[in-house]
Short mmCIF file of C-alpha atoms and ligand atoms in Angstrom, two decimals:
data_model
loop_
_atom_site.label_atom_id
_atom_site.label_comp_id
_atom_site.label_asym_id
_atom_site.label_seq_id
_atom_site.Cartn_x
_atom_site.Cartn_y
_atom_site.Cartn_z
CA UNK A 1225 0.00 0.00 0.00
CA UNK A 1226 3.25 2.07 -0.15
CA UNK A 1227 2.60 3.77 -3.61
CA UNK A 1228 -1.35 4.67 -2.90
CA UNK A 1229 -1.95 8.01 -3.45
CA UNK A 1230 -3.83 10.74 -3.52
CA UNK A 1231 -5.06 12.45 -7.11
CA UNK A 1232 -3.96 15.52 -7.21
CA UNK A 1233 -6.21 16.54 -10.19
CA UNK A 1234 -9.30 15.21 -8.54
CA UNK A 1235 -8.96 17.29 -5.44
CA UNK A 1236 -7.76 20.38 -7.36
CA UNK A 1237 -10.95 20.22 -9.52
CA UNK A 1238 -12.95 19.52 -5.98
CA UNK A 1239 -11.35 23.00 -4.47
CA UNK A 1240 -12.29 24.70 -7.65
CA UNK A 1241 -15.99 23.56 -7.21
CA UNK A 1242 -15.87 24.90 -3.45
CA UNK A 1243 -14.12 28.40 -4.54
CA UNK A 1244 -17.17 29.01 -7.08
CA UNK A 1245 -19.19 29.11 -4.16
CA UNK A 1246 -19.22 32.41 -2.42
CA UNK A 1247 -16.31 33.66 -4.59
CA UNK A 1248 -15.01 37.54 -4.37
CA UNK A 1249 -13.95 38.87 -7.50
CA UNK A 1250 -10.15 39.13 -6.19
CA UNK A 1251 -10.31 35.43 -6.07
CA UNK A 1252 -11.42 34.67 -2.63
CA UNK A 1253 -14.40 33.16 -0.97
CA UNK A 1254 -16.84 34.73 1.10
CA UNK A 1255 -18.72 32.03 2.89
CA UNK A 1256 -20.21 32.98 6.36
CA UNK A 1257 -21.73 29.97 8.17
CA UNK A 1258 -25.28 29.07 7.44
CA UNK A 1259 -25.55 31.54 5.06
CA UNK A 1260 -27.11 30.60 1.07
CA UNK A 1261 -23.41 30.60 0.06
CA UNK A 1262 -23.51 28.10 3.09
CA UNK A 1263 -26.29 25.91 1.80
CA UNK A 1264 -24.79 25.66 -1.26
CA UNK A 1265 -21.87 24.46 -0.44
CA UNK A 1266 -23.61 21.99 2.35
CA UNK A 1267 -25.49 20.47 -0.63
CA UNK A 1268 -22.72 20.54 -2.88
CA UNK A 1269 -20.58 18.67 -0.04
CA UNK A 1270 -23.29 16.16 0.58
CA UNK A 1271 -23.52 15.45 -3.21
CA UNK A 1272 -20.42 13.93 -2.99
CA UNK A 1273 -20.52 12.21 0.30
CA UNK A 1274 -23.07 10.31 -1.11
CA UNK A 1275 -21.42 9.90 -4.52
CA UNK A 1276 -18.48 8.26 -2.35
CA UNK A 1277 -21.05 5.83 -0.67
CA UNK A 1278 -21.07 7.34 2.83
CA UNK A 1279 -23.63 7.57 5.05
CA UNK A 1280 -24.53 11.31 5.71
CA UNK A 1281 -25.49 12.82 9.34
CA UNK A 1282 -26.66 16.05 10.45
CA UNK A 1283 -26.31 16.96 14.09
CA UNK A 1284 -28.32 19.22 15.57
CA UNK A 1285 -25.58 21.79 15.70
CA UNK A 1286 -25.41 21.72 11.77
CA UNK A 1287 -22.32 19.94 11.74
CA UNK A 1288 -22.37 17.06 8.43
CA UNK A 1289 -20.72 14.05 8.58
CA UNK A 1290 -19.99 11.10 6.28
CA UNK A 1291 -19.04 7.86 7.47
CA UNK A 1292 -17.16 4.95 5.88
CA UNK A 1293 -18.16 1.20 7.73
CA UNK A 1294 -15.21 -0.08 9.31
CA UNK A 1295 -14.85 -4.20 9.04
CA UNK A 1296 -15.67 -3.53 12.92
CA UNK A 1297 -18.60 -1.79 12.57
CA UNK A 1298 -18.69 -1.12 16.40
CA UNK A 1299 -15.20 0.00 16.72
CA UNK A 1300 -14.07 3.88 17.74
CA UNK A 1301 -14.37 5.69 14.40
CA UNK A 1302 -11.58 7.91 12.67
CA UNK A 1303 -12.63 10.93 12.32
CA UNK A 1304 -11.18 13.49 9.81
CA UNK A 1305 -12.37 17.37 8.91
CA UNK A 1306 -12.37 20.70 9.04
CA UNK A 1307 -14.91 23.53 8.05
CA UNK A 1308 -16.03 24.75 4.35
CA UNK A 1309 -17.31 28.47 6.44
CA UNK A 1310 -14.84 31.10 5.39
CA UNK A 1311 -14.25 34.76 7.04
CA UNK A 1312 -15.82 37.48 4.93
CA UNK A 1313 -13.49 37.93 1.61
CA UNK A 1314 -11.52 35.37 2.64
CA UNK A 1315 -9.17 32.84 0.93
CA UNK A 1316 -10.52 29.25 -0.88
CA UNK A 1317 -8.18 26.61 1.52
CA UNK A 1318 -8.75 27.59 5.11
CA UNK A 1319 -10.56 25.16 6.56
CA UNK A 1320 -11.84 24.04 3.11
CA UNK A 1321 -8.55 22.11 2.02
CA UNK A 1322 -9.09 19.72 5.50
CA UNK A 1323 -12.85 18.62 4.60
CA UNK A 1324 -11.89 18.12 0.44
CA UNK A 1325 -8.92 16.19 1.52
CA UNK A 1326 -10.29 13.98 3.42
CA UNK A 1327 -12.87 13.31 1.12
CA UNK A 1328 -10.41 12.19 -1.29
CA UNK A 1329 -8.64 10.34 0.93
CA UNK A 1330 -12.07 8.24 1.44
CA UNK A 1331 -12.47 8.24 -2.60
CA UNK A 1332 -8.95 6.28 -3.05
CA UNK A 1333 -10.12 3.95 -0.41
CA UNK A 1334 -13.14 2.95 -2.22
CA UNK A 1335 -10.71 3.08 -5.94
CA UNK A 1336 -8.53 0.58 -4.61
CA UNK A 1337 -11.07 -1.10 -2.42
CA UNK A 1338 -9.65 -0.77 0.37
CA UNK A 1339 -11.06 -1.78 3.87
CA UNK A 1340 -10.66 -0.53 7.31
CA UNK A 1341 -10.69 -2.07 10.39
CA UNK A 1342 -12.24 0.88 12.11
CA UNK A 1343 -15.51 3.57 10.74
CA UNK A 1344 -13.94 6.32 8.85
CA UNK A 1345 -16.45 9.60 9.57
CA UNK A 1346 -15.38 12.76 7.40
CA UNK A 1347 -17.12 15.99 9.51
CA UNK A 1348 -17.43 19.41 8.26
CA UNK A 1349 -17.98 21.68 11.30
CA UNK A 1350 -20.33 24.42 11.28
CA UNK A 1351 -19.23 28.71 11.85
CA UNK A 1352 -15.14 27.69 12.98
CA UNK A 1353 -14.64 31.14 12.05
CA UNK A 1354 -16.94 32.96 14.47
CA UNK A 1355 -17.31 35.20 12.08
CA UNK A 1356 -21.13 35.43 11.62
CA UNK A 1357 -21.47 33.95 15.33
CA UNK A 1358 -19.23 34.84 18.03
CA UNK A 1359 -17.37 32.52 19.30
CA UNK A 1360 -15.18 30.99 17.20
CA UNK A 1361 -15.38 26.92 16.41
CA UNK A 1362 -18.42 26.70 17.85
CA UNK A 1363 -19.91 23.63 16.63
CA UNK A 1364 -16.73 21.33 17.44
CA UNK A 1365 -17.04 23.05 21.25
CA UNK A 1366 -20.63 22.10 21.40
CA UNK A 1367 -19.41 18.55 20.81
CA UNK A 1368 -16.62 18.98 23.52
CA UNK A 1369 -18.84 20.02 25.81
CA UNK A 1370 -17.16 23.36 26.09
CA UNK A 1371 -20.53 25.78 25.18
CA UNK A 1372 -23.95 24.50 26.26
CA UNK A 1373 -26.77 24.16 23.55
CA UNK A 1374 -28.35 26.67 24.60
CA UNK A 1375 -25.66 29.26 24.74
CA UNK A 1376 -24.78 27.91 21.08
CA UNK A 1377 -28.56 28.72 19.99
CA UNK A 1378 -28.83 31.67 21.32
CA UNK A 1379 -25.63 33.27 19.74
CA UNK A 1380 -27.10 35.80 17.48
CA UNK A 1381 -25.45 37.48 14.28
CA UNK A 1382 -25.50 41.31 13.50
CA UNK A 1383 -28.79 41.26 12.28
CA UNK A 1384 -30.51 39.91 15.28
CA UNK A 1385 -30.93 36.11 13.73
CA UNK A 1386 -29.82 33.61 16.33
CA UNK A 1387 -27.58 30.23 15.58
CA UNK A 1388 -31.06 27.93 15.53
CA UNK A 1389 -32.84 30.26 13.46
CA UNK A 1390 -30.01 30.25 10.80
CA UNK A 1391 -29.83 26.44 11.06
CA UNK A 1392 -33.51 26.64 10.67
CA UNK A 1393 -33.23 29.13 7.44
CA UNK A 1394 -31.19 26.53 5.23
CA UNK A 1395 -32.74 23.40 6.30
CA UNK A 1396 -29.77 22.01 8.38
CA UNK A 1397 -31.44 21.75 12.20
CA UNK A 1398 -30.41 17.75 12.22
CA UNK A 1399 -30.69 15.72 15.56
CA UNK A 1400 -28.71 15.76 18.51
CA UNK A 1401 -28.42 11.73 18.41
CA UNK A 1402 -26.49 12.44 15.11
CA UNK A 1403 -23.15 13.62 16.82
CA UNK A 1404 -20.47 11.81 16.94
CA UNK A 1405 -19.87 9.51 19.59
CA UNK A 1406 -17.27 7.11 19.58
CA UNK A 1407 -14.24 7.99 18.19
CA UNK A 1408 -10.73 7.16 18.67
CA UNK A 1409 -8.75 9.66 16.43
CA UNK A 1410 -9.42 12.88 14.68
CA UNK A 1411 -7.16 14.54 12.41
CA UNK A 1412 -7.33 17.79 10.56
CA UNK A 1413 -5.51 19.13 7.95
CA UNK A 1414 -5.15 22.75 7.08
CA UNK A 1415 -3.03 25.51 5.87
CA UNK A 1416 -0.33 27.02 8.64
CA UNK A 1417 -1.72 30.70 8.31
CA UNK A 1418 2.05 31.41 9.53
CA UNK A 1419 5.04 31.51 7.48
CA UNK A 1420 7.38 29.29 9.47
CA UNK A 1421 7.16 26.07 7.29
CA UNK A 1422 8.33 28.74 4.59
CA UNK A 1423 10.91 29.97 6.25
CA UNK A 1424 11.65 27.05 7.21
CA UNK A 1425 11.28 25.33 3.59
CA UNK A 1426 9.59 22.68 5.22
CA UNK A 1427 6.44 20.96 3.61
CA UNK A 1428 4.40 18.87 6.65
CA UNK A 1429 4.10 20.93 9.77
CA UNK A 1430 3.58 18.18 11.99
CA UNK A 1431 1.88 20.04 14.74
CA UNK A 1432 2.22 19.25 18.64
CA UNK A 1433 -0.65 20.98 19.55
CA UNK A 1434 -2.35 24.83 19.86
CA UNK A 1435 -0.52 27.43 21.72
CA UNK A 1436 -2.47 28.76 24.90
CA UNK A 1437 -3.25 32.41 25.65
CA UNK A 1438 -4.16 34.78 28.14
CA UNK A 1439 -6.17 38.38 27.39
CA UNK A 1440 -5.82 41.06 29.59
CA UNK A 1441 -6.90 44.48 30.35
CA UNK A 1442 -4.47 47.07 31.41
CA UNK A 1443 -6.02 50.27 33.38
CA UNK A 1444 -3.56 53.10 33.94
CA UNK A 1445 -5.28 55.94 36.80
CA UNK A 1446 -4.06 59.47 36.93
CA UNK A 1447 -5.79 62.69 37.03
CA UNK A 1448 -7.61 64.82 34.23
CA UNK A 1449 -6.16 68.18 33.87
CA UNK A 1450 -6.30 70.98 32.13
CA UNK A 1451 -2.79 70.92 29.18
CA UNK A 1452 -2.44 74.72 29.77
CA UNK A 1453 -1.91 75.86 33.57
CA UNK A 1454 -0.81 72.45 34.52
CA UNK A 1455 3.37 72.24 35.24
CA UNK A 1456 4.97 68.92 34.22
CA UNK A 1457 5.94 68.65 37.39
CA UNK A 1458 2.86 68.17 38.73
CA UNK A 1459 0.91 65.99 36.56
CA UNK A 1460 -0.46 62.85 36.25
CA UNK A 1461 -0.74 61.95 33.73
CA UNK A 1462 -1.63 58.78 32.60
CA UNK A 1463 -0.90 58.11 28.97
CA UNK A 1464 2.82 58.55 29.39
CA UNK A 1465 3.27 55.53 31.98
CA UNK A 1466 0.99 53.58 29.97
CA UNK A 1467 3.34 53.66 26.54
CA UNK A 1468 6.51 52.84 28.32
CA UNK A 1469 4.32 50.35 29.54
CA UNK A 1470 3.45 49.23 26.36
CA UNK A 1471 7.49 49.49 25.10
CA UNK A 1472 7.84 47.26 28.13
CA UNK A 1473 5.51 44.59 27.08
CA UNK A 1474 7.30 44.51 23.67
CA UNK A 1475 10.64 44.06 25.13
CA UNK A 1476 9.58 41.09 27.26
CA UNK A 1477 9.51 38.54 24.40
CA UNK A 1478 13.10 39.71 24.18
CA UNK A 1479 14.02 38.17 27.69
CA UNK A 1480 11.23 34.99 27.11
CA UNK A 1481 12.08 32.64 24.39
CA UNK A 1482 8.75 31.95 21.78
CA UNK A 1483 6.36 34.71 23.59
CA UNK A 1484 4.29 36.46 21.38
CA UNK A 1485 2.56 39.61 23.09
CA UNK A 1486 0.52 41.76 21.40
CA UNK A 1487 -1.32 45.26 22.75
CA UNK A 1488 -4.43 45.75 20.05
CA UNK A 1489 -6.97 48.08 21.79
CA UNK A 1490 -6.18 51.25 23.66
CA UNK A 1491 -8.66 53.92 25.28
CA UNK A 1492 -7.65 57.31 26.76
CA UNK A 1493 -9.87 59.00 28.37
CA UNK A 1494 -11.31 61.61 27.56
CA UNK A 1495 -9.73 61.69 24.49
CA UNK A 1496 -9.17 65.65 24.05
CA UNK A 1497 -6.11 67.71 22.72
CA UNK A 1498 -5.80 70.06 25.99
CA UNK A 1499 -6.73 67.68 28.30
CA UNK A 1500 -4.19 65.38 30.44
CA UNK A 1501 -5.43 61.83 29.83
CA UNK A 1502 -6.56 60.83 33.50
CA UNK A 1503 -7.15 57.47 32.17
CA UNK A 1504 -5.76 54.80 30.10
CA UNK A 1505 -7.44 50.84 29.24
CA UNK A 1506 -5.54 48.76 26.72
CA UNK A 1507 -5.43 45.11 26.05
CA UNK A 1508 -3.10 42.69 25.94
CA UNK A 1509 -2.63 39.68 24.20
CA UNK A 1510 0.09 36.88 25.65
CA UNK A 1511 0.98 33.76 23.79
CA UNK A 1512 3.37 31.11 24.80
CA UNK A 1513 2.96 27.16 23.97
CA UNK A 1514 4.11 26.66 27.47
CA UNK A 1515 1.58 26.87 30.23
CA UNK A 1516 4.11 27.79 33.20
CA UNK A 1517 6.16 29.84 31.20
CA UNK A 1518 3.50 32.09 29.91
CA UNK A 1519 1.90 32.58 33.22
CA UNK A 1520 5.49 33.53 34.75
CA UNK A 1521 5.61 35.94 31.58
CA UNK A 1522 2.19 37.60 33.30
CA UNK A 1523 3.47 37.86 36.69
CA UNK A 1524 7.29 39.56 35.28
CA UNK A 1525 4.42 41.97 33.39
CA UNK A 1526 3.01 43.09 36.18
CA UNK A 1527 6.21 43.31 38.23
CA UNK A 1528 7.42 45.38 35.31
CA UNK A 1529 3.89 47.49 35.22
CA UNK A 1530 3.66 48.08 38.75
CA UNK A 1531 8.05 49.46 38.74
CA UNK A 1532 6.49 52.11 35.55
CA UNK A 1533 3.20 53.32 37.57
CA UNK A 1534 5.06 53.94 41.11
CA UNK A 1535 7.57 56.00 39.17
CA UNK A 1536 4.52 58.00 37.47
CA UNK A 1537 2.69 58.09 40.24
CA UNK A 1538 -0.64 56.72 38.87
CA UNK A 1539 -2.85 53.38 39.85
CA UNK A 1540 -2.49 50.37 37.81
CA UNK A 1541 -4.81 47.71 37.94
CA UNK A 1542 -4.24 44.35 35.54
CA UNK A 1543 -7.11 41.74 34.78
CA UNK A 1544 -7.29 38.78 32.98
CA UNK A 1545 -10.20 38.48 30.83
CA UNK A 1546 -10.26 35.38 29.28
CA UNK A 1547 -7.97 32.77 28.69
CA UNK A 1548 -7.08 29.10 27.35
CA UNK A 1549 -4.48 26.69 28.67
CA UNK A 1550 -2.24 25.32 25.45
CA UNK A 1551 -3.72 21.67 24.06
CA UNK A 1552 -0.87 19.15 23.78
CA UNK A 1553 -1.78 16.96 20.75
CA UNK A 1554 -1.70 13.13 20.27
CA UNK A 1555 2.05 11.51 20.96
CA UNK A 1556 0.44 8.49 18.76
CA UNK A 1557 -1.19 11.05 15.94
CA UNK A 1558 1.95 13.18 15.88
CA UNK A 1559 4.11 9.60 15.73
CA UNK A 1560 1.81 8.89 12.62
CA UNK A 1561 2.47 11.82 10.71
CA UNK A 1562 5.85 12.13 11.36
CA UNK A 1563 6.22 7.91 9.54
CA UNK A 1564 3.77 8.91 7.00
CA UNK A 1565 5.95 12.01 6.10
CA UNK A 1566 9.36 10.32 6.19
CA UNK A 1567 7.92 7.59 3.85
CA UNK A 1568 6.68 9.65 1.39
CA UNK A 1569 10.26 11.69 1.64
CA UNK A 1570 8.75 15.06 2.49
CA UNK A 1571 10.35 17.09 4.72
CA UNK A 1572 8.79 18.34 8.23
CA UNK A 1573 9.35 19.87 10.98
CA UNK A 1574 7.16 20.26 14.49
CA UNK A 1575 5.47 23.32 15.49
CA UNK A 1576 2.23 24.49 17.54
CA UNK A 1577 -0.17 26.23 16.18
CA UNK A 1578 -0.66 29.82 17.14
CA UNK A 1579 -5.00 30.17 15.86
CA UNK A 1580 -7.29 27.85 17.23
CA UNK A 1581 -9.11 25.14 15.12
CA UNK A 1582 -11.45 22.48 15.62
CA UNK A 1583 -9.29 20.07 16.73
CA UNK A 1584 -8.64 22.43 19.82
CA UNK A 1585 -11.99 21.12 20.99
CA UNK A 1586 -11.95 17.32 19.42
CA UNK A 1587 -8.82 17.08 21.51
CA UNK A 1588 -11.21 16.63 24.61
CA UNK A 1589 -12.94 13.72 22.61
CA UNK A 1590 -10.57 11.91 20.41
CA UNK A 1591 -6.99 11.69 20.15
CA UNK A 1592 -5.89 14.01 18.08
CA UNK A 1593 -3.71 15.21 15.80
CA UNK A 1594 -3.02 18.01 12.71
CA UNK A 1595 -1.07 18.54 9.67
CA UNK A 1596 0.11 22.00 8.18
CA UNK A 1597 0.88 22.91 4.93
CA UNK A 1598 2.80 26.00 3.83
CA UNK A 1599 0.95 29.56 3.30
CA UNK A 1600 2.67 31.65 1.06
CA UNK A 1601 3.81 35.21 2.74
CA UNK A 1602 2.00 33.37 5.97
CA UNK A 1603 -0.79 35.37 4.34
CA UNK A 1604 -4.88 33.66 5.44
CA UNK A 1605 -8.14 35.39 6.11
CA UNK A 1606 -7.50 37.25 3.22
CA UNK A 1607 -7.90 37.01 -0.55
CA UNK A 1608 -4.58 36.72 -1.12
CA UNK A 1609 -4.66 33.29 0.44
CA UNK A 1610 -2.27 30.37 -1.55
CA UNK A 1611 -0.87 27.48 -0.92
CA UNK A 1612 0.96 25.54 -4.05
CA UNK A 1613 -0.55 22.83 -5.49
CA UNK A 1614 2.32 20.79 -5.08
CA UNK A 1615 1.57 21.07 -1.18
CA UNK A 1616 -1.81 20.44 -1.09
CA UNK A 1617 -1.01 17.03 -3.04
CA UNK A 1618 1.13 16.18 -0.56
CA UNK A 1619 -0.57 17.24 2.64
CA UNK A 1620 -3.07 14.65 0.94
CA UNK A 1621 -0.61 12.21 0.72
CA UNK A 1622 -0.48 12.31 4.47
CA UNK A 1623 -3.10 12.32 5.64
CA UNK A 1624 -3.79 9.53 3.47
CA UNK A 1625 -1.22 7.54 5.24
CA UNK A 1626 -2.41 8.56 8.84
CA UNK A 1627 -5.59 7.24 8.14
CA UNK A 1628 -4.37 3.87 6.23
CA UNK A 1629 -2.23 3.62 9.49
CA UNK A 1630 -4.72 4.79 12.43
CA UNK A 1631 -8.11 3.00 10.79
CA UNK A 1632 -5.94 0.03 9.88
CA UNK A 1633 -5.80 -0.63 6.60
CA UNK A 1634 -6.68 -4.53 5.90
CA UNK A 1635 -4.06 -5.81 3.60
CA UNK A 1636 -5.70 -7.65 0.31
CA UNK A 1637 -4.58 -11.08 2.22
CA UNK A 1638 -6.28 -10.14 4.81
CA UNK A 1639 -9.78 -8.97 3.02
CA UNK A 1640 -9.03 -12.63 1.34
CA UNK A 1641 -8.67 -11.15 -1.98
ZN1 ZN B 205 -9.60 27.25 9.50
#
């Protein structure tokens, strides 16, 4: 079963169908979950599960799966996926390339007639983005247990039309005895959206797992003055402190190896030319794939923050608003793709992933595992979105091997053929 693989044509022609749907005139796609572009694409997708032979479901979160009997049909399936939802005017891979991939991978099974020891399901999960409904990867967090069904419902979208009501719209409200259950695996393939496999010139990202974070809000107190009558001397003023601050934040992935911070939103109150600001609220996002070391990052922060408001003179006050321990993938998963990529003489290299994906959630369900392919310029959510063909063929390639390996491929001996 060495030389099995993938066709390359097949599941270029299958991303072309997909990009038609929704598509931007600057060559992107703009496909918000459960929209008509949505529906389109659901029946499109569905189509061809059925064309393969698989058995569709339809949960009652929306999400659409297609599963492939297993010679054990009451063994743990292997699941495989991603989402066909897109941001608005974004690019045609995404999450896109991980649901058409592993419906090809399911399409050379039934070519070469090959059987499984365990159920194959192929799941395409619905709004990952968040865009139309905040949060993100809803759907696969609903399955995880993470949201409740009734918070998922009742998320609405800028116009006022809730989650149920948009499932309702395009005729994909399925049943809640439709999820998946058992599962032993799930594995998701999808673009890097980071240009380290680039710069790297590596081609499988193998990944370990999705790099936790930690938002906080940052409030710098002084006093409101007037900018005239005031002297230096005696102000407080509270914008100053808070961009050495924000200098200081900066500098601290210098002395941390692999942090990422980030300072996105600020406020200064009130906002006015000849007034001092007498208040300052900005945000700050910390990244590290290392639990411990990313919460000592916070605490040298707010050593660091507290040393720059005592000189000023002003009150600082630091709060974490939300935030979301790093998910350590699959040592068997990760094992698989890094055979499946030496065999197929493709280089790789290990890496966490810096966005969230579905598989953040699936982890809690199934082991799990994901494999990256480069983006050129690191460039996603945006138009401009490519990966090379020659990539995508060979991201195929291994996840086609993962799954011969993890479902268990039955050799022809063993089918008795
Ligand atoms: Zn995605």
């Amino acid at each position: 079963m060495d030389q099995l693989k993938i066709s390359r044509k097949r599941l270029l022609e299958t991303i072309a169908v997909s990009a038609a749907i929704g598509a931007t005139a600057n060559g992107g796609l703009h496909r918000l979950a459960l929209t008509e572009e949505d529906r389109k694409m659901r029946e499109q997708f569905i189509t061809w599960l059925k064309e393969a032979n698989l058995e569709v479901r339809i949960d009652d979160f929306g999400n659409i799966y297609g599963r492939r009997e297993g010679r054990n049909a009451d063994g743990p399936a292997i699941a495989l996926g991603s989402h066909l939802d897109t941001q608005p005017c974004g690019g045609k891979y995404d999450g896109v390339l991980g649901v058409l991939a592993a419906l090809e991978v399911v399409r050379v099974l039934n070519d070469n007639q090959i059987e499984t020891e365990l159920p194959i399901e192929i799941i395409n999960f619905t709004n990952e983005e968040g865009a139309r409904f905040t949060p993100p990867m809803l759907a696969s967090g609903g399955l995880a247990n993470e949201f409740t069904k009734d918070y998922i419902y009742s998320r609405k979208d800028e116009n006022g039309i809730t989650f149920k009501e948009a499932l309702e719209n395009i005729g994909f409200l399925g049943e809640e005895k439709n999820r998946i259950r058992h599962v032993k695996h799930f594995i998701e393939l999808h673009i890097e959206q980071g240009p380290i496999l680039e710069k790297e010139n590596k081609t499988i990202g193998i990944v370990k797992g999705i790099q936790g974070n930690n938002w906080v809000t940052v409030k710098v107190i002084g006093q409101t003055n007037h900018a005239g009558p005031t002297p230096m001397e005696h102000r407080k003023d509270a914008l100053v402190p808070a961009a050495k601050m924000i200098i200081k934040i900066n500098e601290l992935t210098k002395e941390i190896d692999g942090l990422k911070t980030t300072v996105g939103k600020v406020y200064v109150k009130p906002n006015v030319t000849n007034v001092i600001p007498g208040e300052v609220e900005f945000s700050v996002d910390i990244r590290h794939e290392d639990n411990e070391l990313r919460m000592y990052a916070l605490e040298r922060m707010k050593e660091q923050l507290s040393t720059i408001a005592l000189l000023h003179d002003v009150e600082m006050d630091m709060t974490t608003d939300w935030h979301s321990d790093t998910v350590e993938f699959s040592p068997a998963v990760i094992q698989s793709i890094k055979n499946a990529a030496d065999k197929l003489n493709y280089s790789s290299m290990e890496l966490f992933s810096g966005p969230g994906h579905d598989a953040k959630y699936m982890a809690s369900i199934a082991e799990t595992g994901m494999i990256f392919i480069p983006s050129i310029n690191g460039i996603s959510h945006n138009e401009e979105e490519l990966s090379l063909d020659s990539d995508i063929e060979k991201g195929a390639n291994v996840l086609l091997q993962v799954v011969l390996d993890l479902a268990k491929a039955l050799s022809k001996k063993q089918i008795g053929a």
